[in-house]
XYZ file of N, CA, C and O in Angstrom:
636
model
N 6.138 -24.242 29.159
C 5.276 -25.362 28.961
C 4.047 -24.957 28.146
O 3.461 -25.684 27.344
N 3.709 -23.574 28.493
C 2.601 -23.279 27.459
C 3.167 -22.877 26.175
O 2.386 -22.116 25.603
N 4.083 -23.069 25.598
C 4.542 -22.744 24.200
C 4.274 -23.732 23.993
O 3.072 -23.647 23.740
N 4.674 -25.150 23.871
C 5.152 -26.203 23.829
C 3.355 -27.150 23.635
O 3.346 -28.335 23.304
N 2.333 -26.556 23.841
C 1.226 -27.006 23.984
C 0.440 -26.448 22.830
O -0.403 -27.112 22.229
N 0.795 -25.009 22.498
C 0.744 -24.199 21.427
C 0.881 -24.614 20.681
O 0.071 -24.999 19.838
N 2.084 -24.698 20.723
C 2.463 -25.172 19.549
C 2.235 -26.071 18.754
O 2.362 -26.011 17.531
N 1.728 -27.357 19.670
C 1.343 -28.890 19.272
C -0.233 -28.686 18.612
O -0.661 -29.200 17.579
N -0.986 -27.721 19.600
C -2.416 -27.639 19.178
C -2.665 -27.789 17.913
O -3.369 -28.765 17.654
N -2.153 -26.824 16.585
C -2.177 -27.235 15.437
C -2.407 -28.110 14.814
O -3.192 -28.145 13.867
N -1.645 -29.120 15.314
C -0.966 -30.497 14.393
C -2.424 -31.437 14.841
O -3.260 -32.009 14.141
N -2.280 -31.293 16.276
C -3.604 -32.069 16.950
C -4.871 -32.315 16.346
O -5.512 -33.335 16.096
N -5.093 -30.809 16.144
C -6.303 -30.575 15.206
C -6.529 -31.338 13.960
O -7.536 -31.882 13.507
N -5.355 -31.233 13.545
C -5.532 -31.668 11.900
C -5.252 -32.725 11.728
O -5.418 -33.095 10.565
N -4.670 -33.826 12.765
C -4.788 -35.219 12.286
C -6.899 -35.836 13.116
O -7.629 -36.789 12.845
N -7.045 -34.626 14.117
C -8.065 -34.931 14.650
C -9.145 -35.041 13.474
O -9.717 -36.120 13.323
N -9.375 -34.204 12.824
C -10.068 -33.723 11.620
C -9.600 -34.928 10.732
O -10.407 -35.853 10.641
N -8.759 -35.012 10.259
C -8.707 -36.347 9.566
C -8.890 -37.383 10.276
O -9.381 -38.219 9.518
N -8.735 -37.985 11.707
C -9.260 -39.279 11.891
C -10.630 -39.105 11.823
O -11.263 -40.155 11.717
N -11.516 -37.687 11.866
C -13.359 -37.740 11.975
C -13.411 -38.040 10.849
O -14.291 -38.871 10.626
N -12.700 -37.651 9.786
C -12.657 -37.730 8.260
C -13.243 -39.510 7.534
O -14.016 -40.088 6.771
N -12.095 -39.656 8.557
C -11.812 -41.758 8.287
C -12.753 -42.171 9.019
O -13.433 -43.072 8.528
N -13.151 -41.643 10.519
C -14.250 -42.300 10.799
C -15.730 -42.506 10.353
O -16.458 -43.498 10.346
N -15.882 -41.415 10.043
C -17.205 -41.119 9.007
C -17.334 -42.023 7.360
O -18.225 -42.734 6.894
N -16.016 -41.588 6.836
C -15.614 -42.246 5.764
C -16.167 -44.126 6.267
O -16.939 -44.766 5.553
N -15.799 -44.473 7.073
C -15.669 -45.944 7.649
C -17.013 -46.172 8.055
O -17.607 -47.235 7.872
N -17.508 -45.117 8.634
C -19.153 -45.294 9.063
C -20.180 -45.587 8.273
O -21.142 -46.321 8.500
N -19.844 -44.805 7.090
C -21.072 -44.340 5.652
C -20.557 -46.085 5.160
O -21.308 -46.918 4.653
N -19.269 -46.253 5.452
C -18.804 -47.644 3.932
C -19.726 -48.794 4.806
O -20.631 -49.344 4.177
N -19.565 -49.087 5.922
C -20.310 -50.093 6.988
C -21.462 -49.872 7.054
O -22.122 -50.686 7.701
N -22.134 -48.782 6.469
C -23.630 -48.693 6.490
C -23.649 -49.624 4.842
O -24.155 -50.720 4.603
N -23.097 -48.935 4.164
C -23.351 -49.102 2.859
C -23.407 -50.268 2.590
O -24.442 -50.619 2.023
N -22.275 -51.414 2.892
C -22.093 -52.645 3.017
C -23.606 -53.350 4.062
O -24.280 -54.312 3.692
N -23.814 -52.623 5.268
C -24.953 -53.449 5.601
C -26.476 -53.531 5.108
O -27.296 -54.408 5.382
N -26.662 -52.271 4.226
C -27.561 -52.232 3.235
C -27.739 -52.927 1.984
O -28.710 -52.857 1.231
N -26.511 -53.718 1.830
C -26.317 -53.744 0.493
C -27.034 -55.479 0.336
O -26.879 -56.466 1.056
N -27.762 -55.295 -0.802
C -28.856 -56.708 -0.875
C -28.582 -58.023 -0.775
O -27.363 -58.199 -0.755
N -29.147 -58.931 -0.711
C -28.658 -60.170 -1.247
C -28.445 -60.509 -2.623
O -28.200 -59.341 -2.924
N -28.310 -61.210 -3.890
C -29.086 -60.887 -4.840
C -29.735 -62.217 -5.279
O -29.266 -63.284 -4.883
N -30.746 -62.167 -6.046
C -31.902 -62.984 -6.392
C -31.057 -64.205 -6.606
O -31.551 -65.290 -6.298
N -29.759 -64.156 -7.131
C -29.574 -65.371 -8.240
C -29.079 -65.815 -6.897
O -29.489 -66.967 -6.757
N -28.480 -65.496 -5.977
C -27.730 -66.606 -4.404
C -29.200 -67.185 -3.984
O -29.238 -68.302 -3.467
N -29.968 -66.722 -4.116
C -32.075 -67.370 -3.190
C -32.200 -68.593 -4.507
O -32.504 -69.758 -4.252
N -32.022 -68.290 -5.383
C -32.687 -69.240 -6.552
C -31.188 -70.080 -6.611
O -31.455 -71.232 -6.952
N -30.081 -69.961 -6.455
C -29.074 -71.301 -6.429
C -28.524 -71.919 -5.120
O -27.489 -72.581 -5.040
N -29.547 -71.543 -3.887
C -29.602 -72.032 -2.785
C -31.155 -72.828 -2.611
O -31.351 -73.652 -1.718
N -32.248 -72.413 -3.661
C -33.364 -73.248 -3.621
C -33.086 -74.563 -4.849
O -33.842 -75.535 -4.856
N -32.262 -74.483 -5.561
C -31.768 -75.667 -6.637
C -31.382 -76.653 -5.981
O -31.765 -77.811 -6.148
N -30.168 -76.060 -4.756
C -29.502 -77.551 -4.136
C -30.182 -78.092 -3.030
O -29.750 -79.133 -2.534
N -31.470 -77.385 -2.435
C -31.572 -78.112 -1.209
C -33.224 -78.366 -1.594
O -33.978 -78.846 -0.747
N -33.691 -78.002 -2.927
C -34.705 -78.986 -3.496
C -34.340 -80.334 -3.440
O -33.190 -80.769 -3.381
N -35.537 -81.064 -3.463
C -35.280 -82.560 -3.861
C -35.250 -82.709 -5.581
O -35.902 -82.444 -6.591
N -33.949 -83.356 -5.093
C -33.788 -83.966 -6.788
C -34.249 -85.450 -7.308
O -33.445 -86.287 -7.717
N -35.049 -85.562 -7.265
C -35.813 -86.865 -7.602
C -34.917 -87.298 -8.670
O -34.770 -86.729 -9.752
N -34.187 -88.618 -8.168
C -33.572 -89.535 -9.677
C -33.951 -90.603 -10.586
O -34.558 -90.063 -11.511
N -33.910 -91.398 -10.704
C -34.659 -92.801 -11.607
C -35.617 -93.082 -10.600
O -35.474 -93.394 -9.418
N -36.921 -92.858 -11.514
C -38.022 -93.698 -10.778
C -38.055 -95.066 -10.390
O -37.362 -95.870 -11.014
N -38.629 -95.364 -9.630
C -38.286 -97.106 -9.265
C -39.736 -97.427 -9.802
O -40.778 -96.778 -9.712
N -39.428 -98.770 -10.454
C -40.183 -99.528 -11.303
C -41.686 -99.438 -10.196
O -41.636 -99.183 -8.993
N -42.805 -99.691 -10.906
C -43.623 -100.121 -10.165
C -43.755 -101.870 -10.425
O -43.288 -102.588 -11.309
N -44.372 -102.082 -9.565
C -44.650 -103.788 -9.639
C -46.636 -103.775 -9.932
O -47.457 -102.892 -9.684
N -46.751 -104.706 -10.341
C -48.043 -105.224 -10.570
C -48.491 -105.470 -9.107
O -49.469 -105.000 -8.524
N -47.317 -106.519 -8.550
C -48.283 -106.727 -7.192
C -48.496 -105.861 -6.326
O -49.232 -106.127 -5.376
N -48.025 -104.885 -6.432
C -48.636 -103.448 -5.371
C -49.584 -103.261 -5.946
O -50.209 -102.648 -5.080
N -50.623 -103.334 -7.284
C -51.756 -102.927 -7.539
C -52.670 -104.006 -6.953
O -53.830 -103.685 -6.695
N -52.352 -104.965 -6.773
C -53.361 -106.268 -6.270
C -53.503 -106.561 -4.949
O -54.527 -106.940 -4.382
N -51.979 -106.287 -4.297
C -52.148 -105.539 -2.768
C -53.374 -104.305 -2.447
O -54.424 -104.546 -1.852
N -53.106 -103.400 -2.806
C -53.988 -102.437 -2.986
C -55.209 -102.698 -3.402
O -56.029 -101.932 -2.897
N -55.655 -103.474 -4.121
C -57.404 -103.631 -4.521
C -57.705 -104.671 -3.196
O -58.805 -104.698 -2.645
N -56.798 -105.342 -2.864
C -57.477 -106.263 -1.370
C -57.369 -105.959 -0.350
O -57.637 -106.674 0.615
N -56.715 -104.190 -0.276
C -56.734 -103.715 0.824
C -55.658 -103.911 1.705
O -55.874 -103.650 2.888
N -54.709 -104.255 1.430
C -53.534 -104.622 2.132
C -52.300 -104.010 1.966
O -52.257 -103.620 0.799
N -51.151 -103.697 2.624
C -50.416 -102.880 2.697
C -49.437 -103.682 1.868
O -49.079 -104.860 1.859
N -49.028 -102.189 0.916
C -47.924 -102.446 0.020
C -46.429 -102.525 0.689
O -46.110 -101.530 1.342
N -45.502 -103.560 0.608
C -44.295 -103.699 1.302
C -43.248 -102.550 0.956
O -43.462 -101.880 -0.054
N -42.255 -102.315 1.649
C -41.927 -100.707 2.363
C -40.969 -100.239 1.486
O -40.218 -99.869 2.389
N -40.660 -100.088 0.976
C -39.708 -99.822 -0.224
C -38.412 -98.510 0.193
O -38.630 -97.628 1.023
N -37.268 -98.630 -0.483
C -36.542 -97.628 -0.329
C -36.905 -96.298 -0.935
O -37.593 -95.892 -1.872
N -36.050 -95.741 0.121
C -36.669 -94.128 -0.987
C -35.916 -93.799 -1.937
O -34.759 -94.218 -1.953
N -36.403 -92.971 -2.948
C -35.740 -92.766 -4.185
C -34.648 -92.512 -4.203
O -34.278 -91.891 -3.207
N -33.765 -92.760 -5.067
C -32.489 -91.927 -5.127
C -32.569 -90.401 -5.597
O -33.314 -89.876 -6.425
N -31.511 -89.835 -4.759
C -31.296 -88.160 -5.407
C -30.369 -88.139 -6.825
O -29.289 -88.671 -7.085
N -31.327 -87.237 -7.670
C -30.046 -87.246 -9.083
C -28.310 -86.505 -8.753
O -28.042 -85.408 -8.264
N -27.732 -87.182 -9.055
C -26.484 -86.536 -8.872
C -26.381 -85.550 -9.772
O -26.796 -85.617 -10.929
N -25.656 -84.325 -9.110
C -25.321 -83.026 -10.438
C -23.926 -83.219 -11.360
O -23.052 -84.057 -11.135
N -23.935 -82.325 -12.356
C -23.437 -83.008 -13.299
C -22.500 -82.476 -13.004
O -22.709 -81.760 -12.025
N -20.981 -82.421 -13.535
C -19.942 -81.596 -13.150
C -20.005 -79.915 -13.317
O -19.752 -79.189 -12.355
N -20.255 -79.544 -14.228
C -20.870 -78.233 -14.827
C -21.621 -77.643 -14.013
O -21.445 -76.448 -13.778
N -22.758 -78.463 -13.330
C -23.560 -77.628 -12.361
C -23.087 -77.634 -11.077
O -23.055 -76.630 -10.365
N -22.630 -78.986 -10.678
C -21.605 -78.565 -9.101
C -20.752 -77.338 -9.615
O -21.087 -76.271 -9.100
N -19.987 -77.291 -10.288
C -19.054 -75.956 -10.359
C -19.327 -74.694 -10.131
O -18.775 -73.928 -9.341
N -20.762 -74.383 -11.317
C -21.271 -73.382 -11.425
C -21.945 -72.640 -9.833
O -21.850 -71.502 -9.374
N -22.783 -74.178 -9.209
C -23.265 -74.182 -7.673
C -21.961 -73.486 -6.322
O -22.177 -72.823 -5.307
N -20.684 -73.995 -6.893
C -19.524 -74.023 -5.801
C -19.275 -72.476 -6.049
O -19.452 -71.678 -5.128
N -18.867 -72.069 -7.292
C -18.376 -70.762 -7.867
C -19.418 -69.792 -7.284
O -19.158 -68.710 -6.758
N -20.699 -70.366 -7.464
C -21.385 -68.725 -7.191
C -21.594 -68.503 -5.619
O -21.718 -67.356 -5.189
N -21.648 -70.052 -4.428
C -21.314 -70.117 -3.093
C -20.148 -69.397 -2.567
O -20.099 -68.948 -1.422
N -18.863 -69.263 -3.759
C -17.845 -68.887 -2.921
C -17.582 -67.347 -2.970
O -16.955 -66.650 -2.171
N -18.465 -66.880 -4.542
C -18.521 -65.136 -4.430
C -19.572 -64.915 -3.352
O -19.265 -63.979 -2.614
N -20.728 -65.510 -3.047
C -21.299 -65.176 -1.687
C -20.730 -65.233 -0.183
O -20.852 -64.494 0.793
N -20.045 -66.459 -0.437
C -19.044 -66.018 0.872
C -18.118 -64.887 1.466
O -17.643 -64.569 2.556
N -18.120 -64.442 0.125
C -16.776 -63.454 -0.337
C -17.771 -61.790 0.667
O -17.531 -60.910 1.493
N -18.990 -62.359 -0.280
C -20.065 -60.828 -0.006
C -20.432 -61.078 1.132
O -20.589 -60.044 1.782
N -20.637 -61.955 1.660
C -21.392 -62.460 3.391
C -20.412 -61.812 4.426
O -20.676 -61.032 5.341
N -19.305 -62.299 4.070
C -17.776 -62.307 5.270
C -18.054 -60.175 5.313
O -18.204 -59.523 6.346
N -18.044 -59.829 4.437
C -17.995 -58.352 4.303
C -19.596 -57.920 5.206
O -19.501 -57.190 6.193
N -20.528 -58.265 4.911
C -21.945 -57.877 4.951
C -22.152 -58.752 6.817
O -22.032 -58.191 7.906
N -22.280 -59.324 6.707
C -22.738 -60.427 8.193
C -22.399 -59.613 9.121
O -23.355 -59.427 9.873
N -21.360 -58.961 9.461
C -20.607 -58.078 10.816
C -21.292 -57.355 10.691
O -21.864 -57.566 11.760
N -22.013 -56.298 10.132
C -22.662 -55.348 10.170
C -23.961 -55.423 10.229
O -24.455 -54.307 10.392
N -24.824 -56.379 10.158
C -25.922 -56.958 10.079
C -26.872 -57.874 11.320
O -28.065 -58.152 11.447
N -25.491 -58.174 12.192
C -25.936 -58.941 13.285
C -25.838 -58.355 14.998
O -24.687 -57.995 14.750
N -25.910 -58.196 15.581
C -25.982 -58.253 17.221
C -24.716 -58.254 17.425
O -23.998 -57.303 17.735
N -24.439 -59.356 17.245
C -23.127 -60.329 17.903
C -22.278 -61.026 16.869
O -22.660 -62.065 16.332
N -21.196 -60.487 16.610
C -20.405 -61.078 15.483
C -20.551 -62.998 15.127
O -20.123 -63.848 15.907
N -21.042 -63.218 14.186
C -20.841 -64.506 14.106
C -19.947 -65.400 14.216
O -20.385 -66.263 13.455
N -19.035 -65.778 14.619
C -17.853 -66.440 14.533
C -17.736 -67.650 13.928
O -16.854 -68.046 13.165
N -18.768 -68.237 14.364
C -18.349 -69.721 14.168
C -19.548 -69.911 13.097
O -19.355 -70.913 12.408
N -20.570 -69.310 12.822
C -20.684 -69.542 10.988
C -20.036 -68.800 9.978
O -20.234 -69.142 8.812
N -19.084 -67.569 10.290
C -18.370 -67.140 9.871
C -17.284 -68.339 9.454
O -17.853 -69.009 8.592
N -16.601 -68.619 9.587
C -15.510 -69.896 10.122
C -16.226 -70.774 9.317
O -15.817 -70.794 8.155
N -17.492 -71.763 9.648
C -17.674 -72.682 8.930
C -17.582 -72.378 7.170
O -17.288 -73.221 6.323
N -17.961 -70.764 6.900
C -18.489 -70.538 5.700
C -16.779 -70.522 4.919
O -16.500 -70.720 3.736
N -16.140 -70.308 5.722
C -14.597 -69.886 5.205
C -14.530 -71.648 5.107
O -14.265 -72.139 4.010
N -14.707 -72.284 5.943
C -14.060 -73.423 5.810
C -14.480 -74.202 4.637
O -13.591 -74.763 3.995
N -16.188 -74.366 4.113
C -16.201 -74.488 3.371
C -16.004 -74.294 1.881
O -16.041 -74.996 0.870
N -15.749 -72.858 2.240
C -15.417 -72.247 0.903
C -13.938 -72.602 0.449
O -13.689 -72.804 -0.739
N -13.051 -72.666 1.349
C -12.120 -73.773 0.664
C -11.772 -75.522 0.307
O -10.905 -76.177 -0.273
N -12.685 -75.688 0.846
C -12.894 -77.514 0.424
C -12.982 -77.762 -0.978
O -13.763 -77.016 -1.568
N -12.548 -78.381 -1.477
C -12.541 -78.977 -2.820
C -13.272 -80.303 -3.035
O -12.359 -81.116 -3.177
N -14.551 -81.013 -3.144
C -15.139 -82.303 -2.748
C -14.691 -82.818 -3.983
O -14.457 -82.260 -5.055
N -14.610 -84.120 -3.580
C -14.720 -85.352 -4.765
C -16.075 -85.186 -5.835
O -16.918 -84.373 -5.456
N -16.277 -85.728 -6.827
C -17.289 -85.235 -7.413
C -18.105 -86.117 -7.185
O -19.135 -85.630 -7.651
N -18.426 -87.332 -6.685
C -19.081 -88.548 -5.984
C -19.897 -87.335 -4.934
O -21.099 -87.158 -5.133
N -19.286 -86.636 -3.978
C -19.825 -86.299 -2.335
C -20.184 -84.879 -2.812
O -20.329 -84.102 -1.868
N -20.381 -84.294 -4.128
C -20.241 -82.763 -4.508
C -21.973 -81.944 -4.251
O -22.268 -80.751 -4.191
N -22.861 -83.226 -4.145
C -23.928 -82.931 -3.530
C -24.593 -82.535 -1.835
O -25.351 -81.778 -1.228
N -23.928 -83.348 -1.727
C -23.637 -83.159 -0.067
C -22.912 -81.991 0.254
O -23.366 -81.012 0.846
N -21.842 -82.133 -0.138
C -21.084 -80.499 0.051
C -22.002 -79.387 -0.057
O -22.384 -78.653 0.854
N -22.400 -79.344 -1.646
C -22.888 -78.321 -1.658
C -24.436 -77.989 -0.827
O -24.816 -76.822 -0.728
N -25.162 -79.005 -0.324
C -26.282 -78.515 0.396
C -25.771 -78.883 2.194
O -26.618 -79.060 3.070
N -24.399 -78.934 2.436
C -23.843 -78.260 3.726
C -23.478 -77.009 3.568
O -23.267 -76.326 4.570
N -23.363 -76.578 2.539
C -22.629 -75.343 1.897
C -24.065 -74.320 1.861
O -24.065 -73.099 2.017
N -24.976 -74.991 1.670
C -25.990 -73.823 1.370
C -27.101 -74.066 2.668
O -28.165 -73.520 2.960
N -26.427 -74.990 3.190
C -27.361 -74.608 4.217
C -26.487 -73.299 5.452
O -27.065 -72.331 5.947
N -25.038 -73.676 5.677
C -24.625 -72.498 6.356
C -25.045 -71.240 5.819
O -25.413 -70.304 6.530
N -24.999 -71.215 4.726
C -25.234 -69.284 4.171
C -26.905 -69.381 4.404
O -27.012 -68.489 5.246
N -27.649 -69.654 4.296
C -29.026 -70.016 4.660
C -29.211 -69.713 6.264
O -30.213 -69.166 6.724
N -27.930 -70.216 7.153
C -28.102 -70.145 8.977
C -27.919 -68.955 8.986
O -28.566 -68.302 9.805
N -26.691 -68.049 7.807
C -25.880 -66.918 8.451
C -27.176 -65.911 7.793
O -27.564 -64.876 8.335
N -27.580 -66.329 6.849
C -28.489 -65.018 6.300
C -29.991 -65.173 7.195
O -30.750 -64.204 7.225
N -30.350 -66.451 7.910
C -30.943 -66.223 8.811
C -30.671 -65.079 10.019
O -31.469 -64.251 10.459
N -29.520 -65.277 10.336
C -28.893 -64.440 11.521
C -28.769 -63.167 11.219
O -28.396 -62.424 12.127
N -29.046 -62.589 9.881
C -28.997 -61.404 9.447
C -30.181 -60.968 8.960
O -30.220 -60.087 8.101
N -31.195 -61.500 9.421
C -32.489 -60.959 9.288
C -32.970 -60.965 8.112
O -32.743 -61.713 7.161
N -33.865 -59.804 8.264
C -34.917 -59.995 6.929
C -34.493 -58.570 6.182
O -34.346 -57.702 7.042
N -34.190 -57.940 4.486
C -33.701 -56.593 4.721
C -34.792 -55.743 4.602
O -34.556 -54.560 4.358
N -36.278 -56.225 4.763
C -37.305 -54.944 4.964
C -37.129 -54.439 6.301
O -37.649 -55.090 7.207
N -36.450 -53.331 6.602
C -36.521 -52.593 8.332
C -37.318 -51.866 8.246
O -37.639 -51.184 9.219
């Protein structure tokens, strides 16, 4: 029985040494990935869609100025419309959401406490939706507000 243990010791070793190999290897890549930045252009095409897009001004009327000089309240008006984006810029907006998803899904696990699941999930889910180009505004600032929750949940990267 002690040959037989001998003998094995060898082999033991050397896949042991290679799994420290892979684990380390796996350790340094999961650091690397949780270090790794956001970049400027995902902050500046997540502040585009969930700016207000002010669309056609609504006319003014005369009689709100004559209301106003007698002191009396101007009647309540709707609020503006949002400009719709053009096809070109929803695309460009969807395309660069879905390489961030791509970088989030990799980066988020390593970054948080507690695995995210379920903004994980939403971000997948949205990232395959295809919207009508009517609702492509909406999409996209549901779309940027999840990566906005998940990069909340992943802190700030000054440690």
């Amino acid at each position: 029985m002690v040959a037989v243990e001998v003998a094995t010791a060898p082999s033991r070793r050397q896949v042991a040494e290679r799994d420290v190999a892979k684990r380390r290897l796996a350790h340094l890549l999961s650091r690397s990935l949780a270090y790794e930045g956001i970049p400027d252009d995902l902050i500046v095409t997540l502040e585009e869609v969930l700016s207000d897009r002010p669309g056609p001004a609504a006319p003014s009327r005369k009689f709100d100025g004559l209301l106003a000089r007698i002191g009396l309240p101007t009647p309540r008006r709707r609020p503006p419309g949002v400009a719709p984006l053009s096809l070109e810029d929803s695309a460009r907006i969807a395309d660069r959401f879905r390489r961030a998803t791509h970088q989030l899904v990799q980066i988020a696990p390593h970054r948080v406490a507690l695995y995210p699941i379920e903004d994980l999930r939403l971000l997948l889910a949205l990232r395959n939706q295809r919207p009508a180009p009517d609702v492509a505004l909406s999409y996209l600032r549901r779309y940027a507000l999840a990566i906005v929750a998940l990069l909340d949940l992943m802190g700030d990267d000054e440690e």
